[in-house]
Amino acid sequence: MRLESRRKKIGIPRARTLHVVGAVCAVVASAALMTGCGGDGGKTTAAASKEAVPIPPATPSDGPSGSTQLTEDQTARKELLGVTKVTFDKAAATAVGEVSGSKLAELDLKGLDDNDNDNDKSMSPSPSGTPSPSPSGSSAAPEWVAEVVEKDGTTHTVRIDAISGKVIQTVAETDQDAGDKREMADRIARATQTPQEAAKVATDKQKGTVTSINLDDNDNKTLIWSVDVVSKDWNKTDFEIDAVKGTITREEVDRD
């Protein structure tokens, strides 16, 4: 009995010793762990914080809305209109003034959205005899090319320097037959809306610069003025204006 009692008494301090040792180990392990975490002098924490800093978004390219880049066509419009000094209405007045009793049937600012340029700019330099500035490094000046029609339907092409406003060339069409003349004379007679009035209808709907106007029949055989307007975002809107009623029959925006 005493042996059992003695063993129990001896076992008590042994258990306490194990608990103390375990506690000491835990403290040492915790210290070692803390030392290991802080051993890099806070570099790990600093690195993590650095990686967490958001990167500012890239600054968008300049464009029509300040957030998109200009397309090739929009760039061409911006460049051409940047050097063009003569407005549509002034070019129209100059063109009809070249042929007595004529009326305007078509007027286009060449170099805008066309690669072939119907007029041959190599035929004549600018009126001053020296090349005028133009987009994309070309040596030829931007031009207004007009078609004016006499009462009998005879058509003349008038080329106007779009910077100086001076007439470069006036030529009567030589390939018109009698039927062509009758058709042109009929169109001019039926168009009760002037090109200036049609241009105003278009620009009242879309603020911008008129770059083209053309008297023609649409798909429904309605006589219309086709008017192109370039807005401040360098998009182009094509309007069809009824040449008798003065109302818009169609409009389409070219955002390319």
Tab-separated table of C-alpha atoms in Angstrom:
chain	number	residue	atom	x	y	z
A	1	MET	CA	0.000	0.000	0.000
A	2	ARG	CA	2.793	2.334	0.814
A	3	LEU	CA	4.403	1.492	-2.497
A	4	GLU	CA	1.292	2.487	-4.418
A	5	SER	CA	0.985	5.595	-2.367
A	6	ARG	CA	4.633	6.444	-2.929
A	7	ARG	CA	4.367	5.909	-6.659
A	8	LYS	CA	1.417	8.227	-6.850
A	9	LYS	CA	3.321	10.857	-4.904
A	10	ILE	CA	6.347	10.469	-7.127
A	11	GLY	CA	4.175	10.750	-10.270
A	12	ILE	CA	2.807	14.114	-9.323
A	13	PRO	CA	6.046	16.152	-9.675
A	14	ARG	CA	6.879	14.283	-12.927
A	15	ALA	CA	3.638	15.461	-14.560
A	16	ARG	CA	4.255	18.989	-13.416
A	17	THR	CA	7.747	18.874	-14.915
A	18	LEU	CA	6.374	17.811	-18.309
A	19	HIS	CA	3.864	20.673	-18.280
A	20	VAL	CA	6.550	23.199	-17.483
A	21	VAL	CA	8.831	21.929	-20.211
A	22	GLY	CA	5.997	22.071	-22.723
A	23	ALA	CA	5.198	25.609	-21.745
A	24	VAL	CA	8.830	26.642	-22.100
A	25	CYS	CA	9.015	25.051	-25.568
A	26	ALA	CA	5.900	26.865	-26.638
A	27	VAL	CA	7.349	30.181	-25.505
A	28	VAL	CA	10.630	29.502	-27.300
A	29	ALA	CA	8.819	28.455	-30.473
A	30	SER	CA	6.687	31.580	-30.376
A	31	ALA	CA	9.754	33.744	-29.912
A	32	ALA	CA	11.521	32.003	-32.762
A	33	LEU	CA	8.508	32.477	-34.986
A	34	MET	CA	8.263	36.143	-34.131
A	35	THR	CA	11.973	36.544	-34.732
A	36	GLY	CA	11.688	34.827	-38.096
A	37	CYS	CA	8.796	37.050	-39.176
A	38	GLY	CA	10.579	40.193	-38.190
A	39	GLY	CA	13.987	39.126	-39.352
A	40	ASP	CA	13.730	40.981	-42.661
A	41	GLY	CA	13.296	44.286	-40.852
A	42	GLY	CA	9.727	44.709	-42.168
A	43	LYS	CA	10.743	44.276	-45.819
A	44	THR	CA	8.125	41.620	-46.466
A	45	THR	CA	5.340	43.834	-45.090
A	46	ALA	CA	6.609	46.834	-47.039
A	47	ALA	CA	6.796	44.801	-50.230
A	48	ALA	CA	3.267	43.537	-49.764
A	49	SER	CA	2.036	47.070	-49.170
A	50	LYS	CA	3.858	48.269	-52.268
A	51	GLU	CA	2.260	45.592	-54.397
A	52	ALA	CA	-1.162	46.554	-53.093
A	53	VAL	CA	-0.871	50.153	-54.346
A	54	PRO	CA	-3.113	50.472	-57.472
A	55	ILE	CA	-1.455	51.568	-60.728
A	56	PRO	CA	-3.004	54.735	-62.185
A	57	PRO	CA	-4.776	54.129	-65.505
A	58	ALA	CA	-2.979	55.219	-68.663
A	59	THR	CA	-3.874	58.626	-69.995
A	60	PRO	CA	-6.207	58.175	-72.994
A	61	SER	CA	-5.208	59.417	-76.432
A	62	ASP	CA	-6.587	62.694	-77.629
A	63	GLY	CA	-9.605	62.262	-79.873
A	64	PRO	CA	-13.044	63.614	-80.705
A	65	SER	CA	-14.358	62.964	-77.193
A	66	GLY	CA	-11.004	63.234	-75.433
A	67	SER	CA	-10.963	59.470	-74.796
A	68	THR	CA	-10.640	57.839	-78.188
A	69	GLN	CA	-8.097	58.063	-80.952
A	70	LEU	CA	-9.008	59.672	-84.278
A	71	THR	CA	-9.582	57.353	-87.209
A	72	GLU	CA	-7.768	57.841	-90.502
A	73	ASP	CA	-10.758	59.593	-92.094
A	74	GLN	CA	-11.338	61.809	-89.055
A	75	THR	CA	-7.669	62.810	-89.112
A	76	ALA	CA	-7.912	63.676	-92.814
A	77	ARG	CA	-10.982	65.858	-92.179
A	78	LYS	CA	-9.283	67.635	-89.300
A	79	GLU	CA	-6.127	68.313	-91.335
A	80	LEU	CA	-7.958	69.538	-94.435
A	81	LEU	CA	-10.391	71.807	-92.613
A	82	GLY	CA	-7.503	73.118	-90.565
A	83	VAL	CA	-5.943	74.712	-93.664
A	84	THR	CA	-9.136	75.550	-95.594
A	85	LYS	CA	-9.927	79.255	-95.340
A	86	VAL	CA	-12.760	79.625	-97.866
A	87	THR	CA	-16.182	78.553	-96.621
A	88	PHE	CA	-18.841	76.769	-98.647
A	89	ASP	CA	-21.011	79.845	-99.169
A	90	LYS	CA	-18.109	81.986	-100.360
A	91	ALA	CA	-16.967	79.291	-102.773
A	92	ALA	CA	-20.536	78.956	-104.104
A	93	ALA	CA	-20.805	82.682	-104.737
A	94	THR	CA	-17.441	82.715	-106.494
A	95	ALA	CA	-18.376	79.772	-108.709
A	96	VAL	CA	-21.678	81.173	-110.017
A	97	GLY	CA	-20.017	84.533	-110.502
A	98	GLU	CA	-17.672	82.944	-113.033
A	99	VAL	CA	-20.490	82.004	-115.446
A	100	SER	CA	-23.145	84.630	-116.069
A	101	GLY	CA	-26.705	83.490	-115.331
A	102	SER	CA	-25.603	80.103	-113.946
A	103	LYS	CA	-26.777	78.254	-110.872
A	104	LEU	CA	-24.839	75.945	-108.588
A	105	ALA	CA	-25.472	72.219	-109.036
A	106	GLU	CA	-22.514	70.759	-107.139
A	107	LEU	CA	-19.685	71.883	-104.866
A	108	ASP	CA	-17.088	69.635	-103.215
A	109	LEU	CA	-14.059	70.285	-101.051
A	110	LYS	CA	-11.499	68.031	-102.673
A	111	GLY	CA	-9.165	66.015	-100.513
A	112	LEU	CA	-11.890	65.063	-98.022
A	113	ASP	CA	-12.736	61.327	-97.880
A	114	ASP	CA	-11.677	60.831	-101.490
A	115	ASN	CA	-8.422	59.321	-102.655
A	116	ASP	CA	-8.783	59.783	-106.381
A	117	ASN	CA	-9.530	63.567	-106.394
A	118	ASP	CA	-11.681	64.013	-109.463
A	119	ASN	CA	-9.857	67.183	-110.416
A	120	ASP	CA	-6.305	66.904	-111.697
A	121	LYS	CA	-4.356	69.228	-109.442
A	122	SER	CA	-1.288	68.958	-111.649
A	123	MET	CA	-3.093	71.018	-114.326
A	124	SER	CA	-2.377	74.280	-112.588
A	125	PRO	CA	-0.487	75.583	-109.551
A	126	SER	CA	-2.104	77.940	-107.081
A	127	PRO	CA	-2.898	81.423	-108.435
A	128	SER	CA	0.244	82.890	-106.904
A	129	GLY	CA	2.377	80.483	-108.937
A	130	THR	CA	3.680	78.755	-105.828
A	131	PRO	CA	2.255	75.695	-104.092
A	132	SER	CA	-0.067	76.409	-101.199
A	133	PRO	CA	0.036	74.458	-97.935
A	134	SER	CA	-2.142	71.367	-97.775
A	135	PRO	CA	-2.656	68.273	-95.633
A	136	SER	CA	-0.263	65.331	-95.574
A	137	GLY	CA	2.581	67.242	-97.128
A	138	SER	CA	1.012	67.525	-100.595
A	139	SER	CA	2.276	70.394	-102.752
A	140	ALA	CA	-1.188	71.193	-104.152
A	141	ALA	CA	-3.643	73.473	-102.369
A	142	PRO	CA	-7.016	72.166	-101.172
A	143	GLU	CA	-9.703	73.129	-103.695
A	144	TRP	CA	-13.396	73.675	-103.991
A	145	VAL	CA	-14.581	72.083	-107.241
A	146	ALA	CA	-17.950	73.375	-108.436
A	147	GLU	CA	-20.375	72.563	-111.230
A	148	VAL	CA	-22.518	75.477	-112.341
A	149	VAL	CA	-25.278	75.162	-114.925
A	150	GLU	CA	-26.583	77.660	-117.439
A	151	LYS	CA	-30.293	77.960	-118.177
A	152	ASP	CA	-29.976	75.688	-121.217
A	153	GLY	CA	-28.247	72.998	-119.134
A	154	THR	CA	-24.671	73.654	-120.219
A	155	THR	CA	-22.401	72.731	-117.319
A	156	HIS	CA	-19.138	74.387	-116.342
A	157	THR	CA	-16.528	73.184	-113.850
A	158	VAL	CA	-14.999	75.878	-111.679
A	159	ARG	CA	-11.959	75.168	-109.498
A	160	ILE	CA	-11.330	77.508	-106.584
A	161	ASP	CA	-8.301	77.659	-104.296
A	162	ALA	CA	-9.723	76.846	-100.849
A	163	ILE	CA	-7.074	78.959	-99.114
A	164	SER	CA	-6.928	82.146	-101.178
A	165	GLY	CA	-10.436	81.984	-102.676
A	166	LYS	CA	-9.120	82.721	-106.159
A	167	VAL	CA	-10.385	80.915	-109.246
A	168	ILE	CA	-7.872	78.439	-110.613
A	169	GLN	CA	-9.749	77.324	-113.698
A	170	THR	CA	-13.155	77.497	-115.412
A	171	VAL	CA	-13.940	74.918	-118.101
A	172	ALA	CA	-17.157	74.125	-119.995
A	173	GLU	CA	-18.073	70.444	-120.157
A	174	THR	CA	-17.439	69.077	-123.640
A	175	ASP	CA	-19.053	65.648	-123.341
A	176	GLN	CA	-22.662	66.788	-122.810
A	177	ASP	CA	-25.178	65.818	-125.428
A	178	ALA	CA	-28.632	67.375	-125.893
A	179	GLY	CA	-30.228	64.900	-123.486
A	180	ASP	CA	-27.688	65.663	-120.761
A	181	LYS	CA	-28.332	69.367	-121.086
A	182	ARG	CA	-32.104	68.929	-120.927
A	183	GLU	CA	-31.746	66.817	-117.755
A	184	MET	CA	-29.543	69.376	-116.057
A	185	ALA	CA	-31.770	72.278	-117.094
A	186	ASP	CA	-34.816	70.405	-115.717
A	187	ARG	CA	-33.159	69.736	-112.372
A	188	ILE	CA	-32.096	73.332	-111.933
A	189	ALA	CA	-35.600	74.562	-112.832
A	190	ARG	CA	-37.329	72.188	-110.376
A	191	ALA	CA	-35.052	72.943	-107.420
A	192	THR	CA	-36.961	75.678	-105.602
A	193	GLN	CA	-34.646	75.326	-102.595
A	194	THR	CA	-31.282	76.996	-103.146
A	195	PRO	CA	-28.087	75.197	-102.119
A	196	GLN	CA	-27.603	77.783	-99.379
A	197	GLU	CA	-31.080	77.040	-97.986
A	198	ALA	CA	-30.424	73.299	-98.084
A	199	ALA	CA	-27.090	73.799	-96.323
A	200	LYS	CA	-28.828	75.782	-93.572
A	201	VAL	CA	-31.382	73.004	-93.029
A	202	ALA	CA	-28.519	70.524	-92.615
A	203	THR	CA	-26.421	72.668	-90.276
A	204	ASP	CA	-29.453	73.586	-88.178
A	205	LYS	CA	-29.824	69.848	-87.519
A	206	GLN	CA	-26.100	69.170	-87.112
A	207	LYS	CA	-23.730	71.993	-86.268
A	208	GLY	CA	-20.613	71.844	-88.369
A	209	THR	CA	-18.900	72.711	-91.653
A	210	VAL	CA	-20.461	72.034	-95.045
A	211	THR	CA	-17.927	70.200	-97.207
A	212	SER	CA	-20.098	69.022	-100.103
A	213	ILE	CA	-23.457	69.699	-101.745
A	214	ASN	CA	-24.895	68.048	-104.814
A	215	LEU	CA	-28.221	68.285	-106.678
A	216	ASP	CA	-29.411	64.824	-107.675
A	217	ASP	CA	-32.287	62.344	-107.691
A	218	ASN	CA	-32.398	59.846	-104.825
A	219	ASP	CA	-33.462	56.206	-105.026
A	220	ASN	CA	-37.104	57.271	-104.852
A	221	LYS	CA	-36.621	59.626	-107.805
A	222	THR	CA	-37.063	62.610	-105.506
A	223	LEU	CA	-34.973	65.642	-106.368
A	224	ILE	CA	-32.700	66.267	-103.397
A	225	TRP	CA	-29.712	68.231	-102.245
A	226	SER	CA	-27.139	65.848	-100.809
A	227	VAL	CA	-25.259	67.789	-98.116
A	228	ASP	CA	-22.206	66.638	-96.131
A	229	VAL	CA	-21.538	68.277	-92.755
A	230	VAL	CA	-18.402	67.664	-90.671
A	231	SER	CA	-19.023	68.251	-86.961
A	232	LYS	CA	-16.537	69.264	-84.253
A	233	ASP	CA	-15.854	65.606	-83.394
A	234	TRP	CA	-14.703	65.172	-87.040
A	235	ASN	CA	-17.524	62.777	-87.916
A	236	LYS	CA	-19.370	63.404	-91.175
A	237	THR	CA	-23.149	63.459	-91.530
A	238	ASP	CA	-24.701	63.000	-94.970
A	239	PHE	CA	-28.105	64.665	-95.330
A	240	GLU	CA	-30.653	64.379	-98.112
A	241	ILE	CA	-32.761	67.538	-98.300
A	242	ASP	CA	-35.858	67.631	-100.489
A	243	ALA	CA	-34.955	70.237	-103.126
A	244	VAL	CA	-38.586	71.374	-103.384
A	245	LYS	CA	-39.945	71.097	-99.825
A	246	GLY	CA	-36.720	71.786	-97.933
A	247	THR	CA	-37.276	68.869	-95.540
A	248	ILE	CA	-34.759	66.234	-94.458
A	249	THR	CA	-35.536	62.907	-96.112
A	250	ARG	CA	-32.494	61.003	-94.827
A	251	GLU	CA	-29.413	61.473	-92.653
A	252	GLU	CA	-26.530	59.143	-91.974
A	253	VAL	CA	-23.492	59.634	-89.739
A	254	ASP	CA	-20.095	58.353	-90.858
A	255	ARG	CA	-18.082	57.708	-87.672
A	256	ASP	CA	-15.056	56.194	-89.425
